[in-house]
XYZ file of C-alpha atoms in Angstrom:
328
model
C 90.993 67.459 128.119
C 91.437 68.873 131.257
C 94.176 66.537 132.187
C 93.819 63.801 135.035
C 92.171 64.648 137.901
C 94.190 67.236 140.744
C 96.745 65.352 143.063
C 98.104 66.586 146.260
C 100.402 68.744 145.849
C 104.051 67.293 147.199
C 105.508 68.975 150.274
C 108.053 71.107 150.313
C 111.141 69.347 148.800
C 108.909 66.609 147.902
C 109.009 66.324 144.542
C 110.875 64.689 141.238
C 110.238 65.726 137.944
C 114.196 67.489 134.003
C 114.501 69.994 134.277
C 114.283 70.990 133.223
C 114.501 70.631 133.971
C 116.504 69.387 136.693
C 114.658 66.790 138.550
C 114.069 66.833 142.241
C 115.881 69.449 144.491
C 118.463 68.112 146.878
C 117.560 68.482 149.972
C 116.829 72.261 151.180
C 116.495 73.679 147.851
C 112.850 73.425 147.764
C 110.682 71.397 145.620
C 110.595 70.873 141.811
C 107.027 72.375 141.068
C 105.645 75.148 140.711
C 102.864 74.850 143.496
C 103.286 75.610 146.685
C 105.767 78.629 145.935
C 105.389 81.159 148.179
C 102.483 82.743 146.195
C 101.497 83.857 143.425
C 104.287 85.831 141.579
C 105.667 86.852 144.722
C 108.868 88.875 144.370
C 111.912 87.297 145.912
C 114.251 88.622 148.691
C 115.911 91.853 148.100
C 118.926 89.989 147.859
C 117.345 88.102 144.589
C 115.724 91.034 142.995
C 113.143 89.208 140.583
C 114.042 91.098 137.086
C 117.877 91.336 138.092
C 120.062 89.174 135.379
C 122.141 86.558 136.709
C 124.895 88.575 137.737
C 128.480 87.427 136.808
C 130.701 86.468 139.822
C 119.686 45.972 137.355
C 115.898 47.599 137.098
C 114.806 50.339 136.333
C 115.733 53.016 138.862
C 112.911 55.185 140.091
C 111.886 58.241 138.492
C 114.702 60.800 140.009
C 116.002 62.944 137.455
C 118.365 65.135 139.882
C 121.362 66.149 138.062
C 124.359 67.391 140.224
C 125.760 70.939 139.467
C 128.661 69.959 137.678
C 126.536 68.059 134.986
C 128.282 68.316 131.769
C 126.897 69.607 128.576
C 123.661 68.107 127.992
C 124.346 66.672 124.719
C 128.183 65.560 124.271
C 130.400 67.398 121.745
C 131.386 65.434 118.689
C 134.319 63.015 119.792
C 133.497 63.446 123.271
C 132.441 60.341 125.327
C 128.754 60.408 126.385
C 128.055 60.480 130.126
C 125.495 58.935 132.329
C 123.879 62.269 132.844
C 123.827 62.701 129.104
C 121.748 59.888 128.714
C 118.616 61.632 130.607
C 118.957 64.922 128.400
C 120.625 64.497 125.098
C 117.329 63.521 123.231
C 115.235 66.487 124.503
C 118.664 68.555 124.021
C 118.459 67.399 120.171
C 114.851 68.440 119.604
C 115.133 71.779 121.034
C 118.114 72.988 119.758
C 116.771 71.672 116.525
C 113.615 73.844 117.413
C 116.143 76.889 118.201
C 117.796 77.078 115.310
C 114.528 77.260 113.106
C 113.308 79.699 115.009
C 116.302 81.456 114.263
C 116.667 80.883 110.992
C 112.585 82.145 110.418
C 113.258 85.328 112.691
C 116.604 86.147 110.924
C 117.778 86.909 114.959
C 120.905 85.135 116.399
C 120.003 85.771 119.627
C 116.429 84.249 120.412
C 114.274 85.080 124.075
C 113.678 81.457 125.808
C 112.101 80.924 128.629
C 112.885 78.121 131.118
C 109.677 77.611 133.557
C 110.714 75.731 136.766
C 114.218 75.487 135.029
C 116.062 75.055 138.850
C 119.684 75.759 138.513
C 120.059 75.915 134.535
C 120.756 72.298 133.181
C 118.974 73.599 129.973
C 118.896 77.299 130.308
C 122.729 77.510 130.392
C 123.892 75.324 127.477
C 120.476 77.696 125.649
C 122.563 80.577 126.621
C 125.922 79.112 125.354
C 124.313 79.211 121.856
C 124.016 82.744 122.209
C 120.159 83.105 123.473
C 118.775 84.932 126.089
C 117.000 82.678 128.996
C 114.856 83.489 131.929
C 114.535 80.965 134.085
C 111.240 81.282 136.659
C 111.728 78.930 139.956
C 109.846 78.812 143.246
C 113.467 77.843 144.871
C 115.602 80.739 145.748
C 118.642 78.234 146.470
C 118.223 76.679 142.784
C 117.948 80.046 141.380
C 121.656 80.668 143.379
C 122.465 78.027 142.064
C 121.982 79.262 138.561
C 123.562 82.350 139.021
C 126.513 80.383 140.122
C 126.228 78.405 137.165
C 126.109 81.005 134.745
C 128.826 82.928 135.662
C 130.944 79.527 135.700
C 129.984 78.989 132.193
C 130.742 82.934 131.287
C 126.968 83.690 130.318
C 125.993 85.753 132.982
C 124.937 88.483 130.930
C 122.124 86.337 129.347
C 120.951 84.551 131.887
C 118.312 85.575 134.474
C 116.579 84.294 137.446
C 112.845 85.302 138.550
C 111.654 83.242 141.659
C 107.771 82.652 140.831
C 105.468 79.878 139.550
C 103.716 79.097 136.604
C 100.106 79.556 138.086
C 101.244 83.620 138.476
C 103.713 83.503 135.452
C 102.525 86.902 134.173
C 103.350 88.691 137.644
C 107.067 88.169 136.999
C 107.572 87.846 133.199
C 105.947 89.520 129.833
C 102.496 87.656 128.114
C 103.940 86.661 124.579
C 107.389 87.716 124.959
C 109.547 84.580 123.946
C 110.635 82.472 121.127
C 110.790 79.362 123.163
C 109.534 78.227 126.616
C 110.589 74.915 128.044
C 108.246 73.348 130.361
C 110.519 70.498 131.809
C 109.449 68.329 134.847
C 106.674 70.733 135.806
C 103.381 69.369 134.708
C 103.534 66.844 137.584
C 103.153 69.106 140.014
C 100.656 71.653 139.334
C 97.370 72.125 140.516
C 95.921 72.596 136.884
C 98.207 71.055 133.864
C 95.601 72.450 131.263
C 96.202 76.084 132.940
C 99.754 75.178 133.052
C 100.477 74.296 129.739
C 98.231 77.637 128.677
C 100.308 79.856 130.680
C 103.456 78.032 128.714
C 101.655 79.098 125.422
C 100.535 82.290 126.297
C 104.148 83.281 126.802
C 105.281 82.563 123.296
C 105.170 84.700 120.509
C 103.636 83.780 117.206
C 105.658 81.215 115.760
C 107.504 79.995 119.090
C 107.959 76.598 120.087
C 106.780 74.530 123.176
C 109.069 72.308 125.125
C 106.879 70.029 127.322
C 108.776 67.092 129.483
C 106.451 64.818 132.014
C 106.638 61.960 133.626
C 105.726 58.724 131.765
C 102.761 56.305 133.124
C 104.244 52.926 131.316
C 107.297 53.682 132.199
C 106.772 53.919 136.561
C 104.308 50.791 135.865
C 107.217 49.338 134.169
C 109.255 50.408 136.607
C 107.337 48.913 139.880
C 107.146 45.573 138.061
C 110.906 45.100 137.168
C 111.641 45.990 141.115
C 108.973 43.016 141.889
C 106.379 45.462 143.227
C 103.661 43.845 141.159
C 100.804 45.300 143.059
C 101.967 48.985 142.795
C 102.976 48.402 139.215
C 98.731 47.110 138.648
C 97.883 50.561 141.404
C 99.262 52.834 138.826
C 98.248 51.397 135.311
C 94.963 51.895 136.679
C 95.399 54.991 138.975
C 93.787 57.892 137.120
C 96.878 59.874 138.214
C 99.257 57.106 137.235
C 100.223 56.792 140.929
C 101.817 53.805 142.854
C 100.426 54.487 146.063
C 100.446 56.629 149.038
C 104.380 56.860 149.239
C 104.689 57.642 145.826
C 106.851 60.877 145.447
C 105.254 61.927 141.769
C 102.005 63.390 141.967
C 100.467 62.901 138.125
C 101.878 60.852 135.127
C 100.601 60.697 131.729
C 100.523 59.149 128.145
C 101.796 60.407 124.928
C 98.170 60.657 123.984
C 97.232 63.058 127.439
C 100.303 65.253 126.900
C 100.019 65.919 123.054
C 95.967 66.739 123.665
C 97.225 69.256 126.202
C 99.237 70.795 123.864
C 96.938 70.399 121.132
C 94.404 71.905 123.013
C 96.040 74.527 123.766
C 96.443 75.602 120.180
C 99.402 74.347 119.210
C 100.478 72.172 116.570
C 102.395 69.259 117.765
C 105.640 69.139 115.911
C 107.291 66.501 117.511
C 106.804 63.478 120.120
C 109.626 61.944 122.077
C 110.318 58.987 124.552
C 112.970 60.017 126.877
C 115.012 57.631 129.069
C 113.659 54.418 127.402
C 116.506 51.635 127.659
C 119.188 54.222 130.408
C 116.938 52.886 133.392
C 116.661 49.507 133.016
C 120.658 48.599 132.015
C 122.700 47.453 135.020
C 125.494 50.712 135.567
C 128.157 47.868 136.106
C 127.448 47.061 132.441
C 127.926 50.405 130.966
C 130.339 51.463 133.103
C 132.445 48.444 132.280
C 131.829 47.478 128.939
C 133.898 49.559 126.017
C 131.613 51.984 123.974
C 128.258 50.403 125.772
C 128.105 54.397 126.590
C 127.721 55.265 123.251
C 126.341 52.703 121.442
C 123.396 53.385 124.454
C 122.891 56.924 123.566
C 122.654 56.202 119.995
C 119.960 53.212 120.991
C 117.894 56.163 123.275
C 118.248 58.541 120.294
C 116.613 55.716 117.793
C 114.081 54.650 119.866
C 112.662 58.047 120.634
C 110.448 58.463 118.120
C 109.242 55.173 117.692
C 105.507 55.177 119.138
C 106.332 51.863 120.030
C 108.758 52.878 122.884
C 106.920 55.583 124.104
C 104.459 53.689 126.186
C 107.586 52.407 128.348
C 109.558 55.207 128.644
C 110.300 56.699 131.933
C 109.257 60.477 130.478
C 107.533 61.803 127.618
C 109.011 64.935 125.374
C 105.969 66.923 123.417
C 107.563 69.684 120.892
C 104.491 72.292 119.731
C 105.247 74.979 118.235
C 102.321 77.983 117.976
C 100.940 79.458 114.426
C 102.778 82.680 113.030
């Protein structure tokens, strides 16, 4: 599969998308995807040298995954009350952390080399660094990389995180081919010109035995969101559109089904380790209920985790997560 037909690239600052990922950029921070970067593998400005380690110093909501720079841990620690932000990331983080733990055991190394493509300000990169791993974040936005620098310093992991300006199509202009134990590809695939090429590049960055964590917008979640908002014509259009778009005003250039994502990952030579639906219920539950009902957040988080693995719920998830592993 070569992926859905190419969609027009979003304009600067006009994207959605977990990442990493971080989701849509705040105003002025550049857009979330890897297209529209300042060029293939462009060097960063002198003040942000590309190889410089980060220094110390009622209806479903729209598909935004924006999270503020004050985001709490991606998964609440035992005994902590979860937050709305943690609902967006908990399922992905649990899968990713387990994959990293398996890799640690397989290699006998406590510290792994992790690449976060489109990782923005470090919503996943910083927690991975807290586990002791070395993380390289590649992102086209200098503003996001400066935010990453600040976040890493505040978390005390600046020596294990570095920011690199670039994009996935010019990935090997800025990072080593085959140099990473894990690659995070969160909220980026929706925006690349060629999804198949983007996945292939991410896979080529892996060492044998490494893991790819792929997170992308789900088609069914968008259809459900438009329908519950009363936009029935747009919901039907998204359902039949090759790229899963509901109209010209749709900020997301492309969406995927679970079958499309697994085919992209499988065609790249990886074995599919798991598929999860992300934000199956979290965007449907009225905020007033979650915020005022005692224990509602904890119960909702457990429900999300229970439903995530069920194929029956993949078709209505806001996002889809695929974990692929490279043969050793």
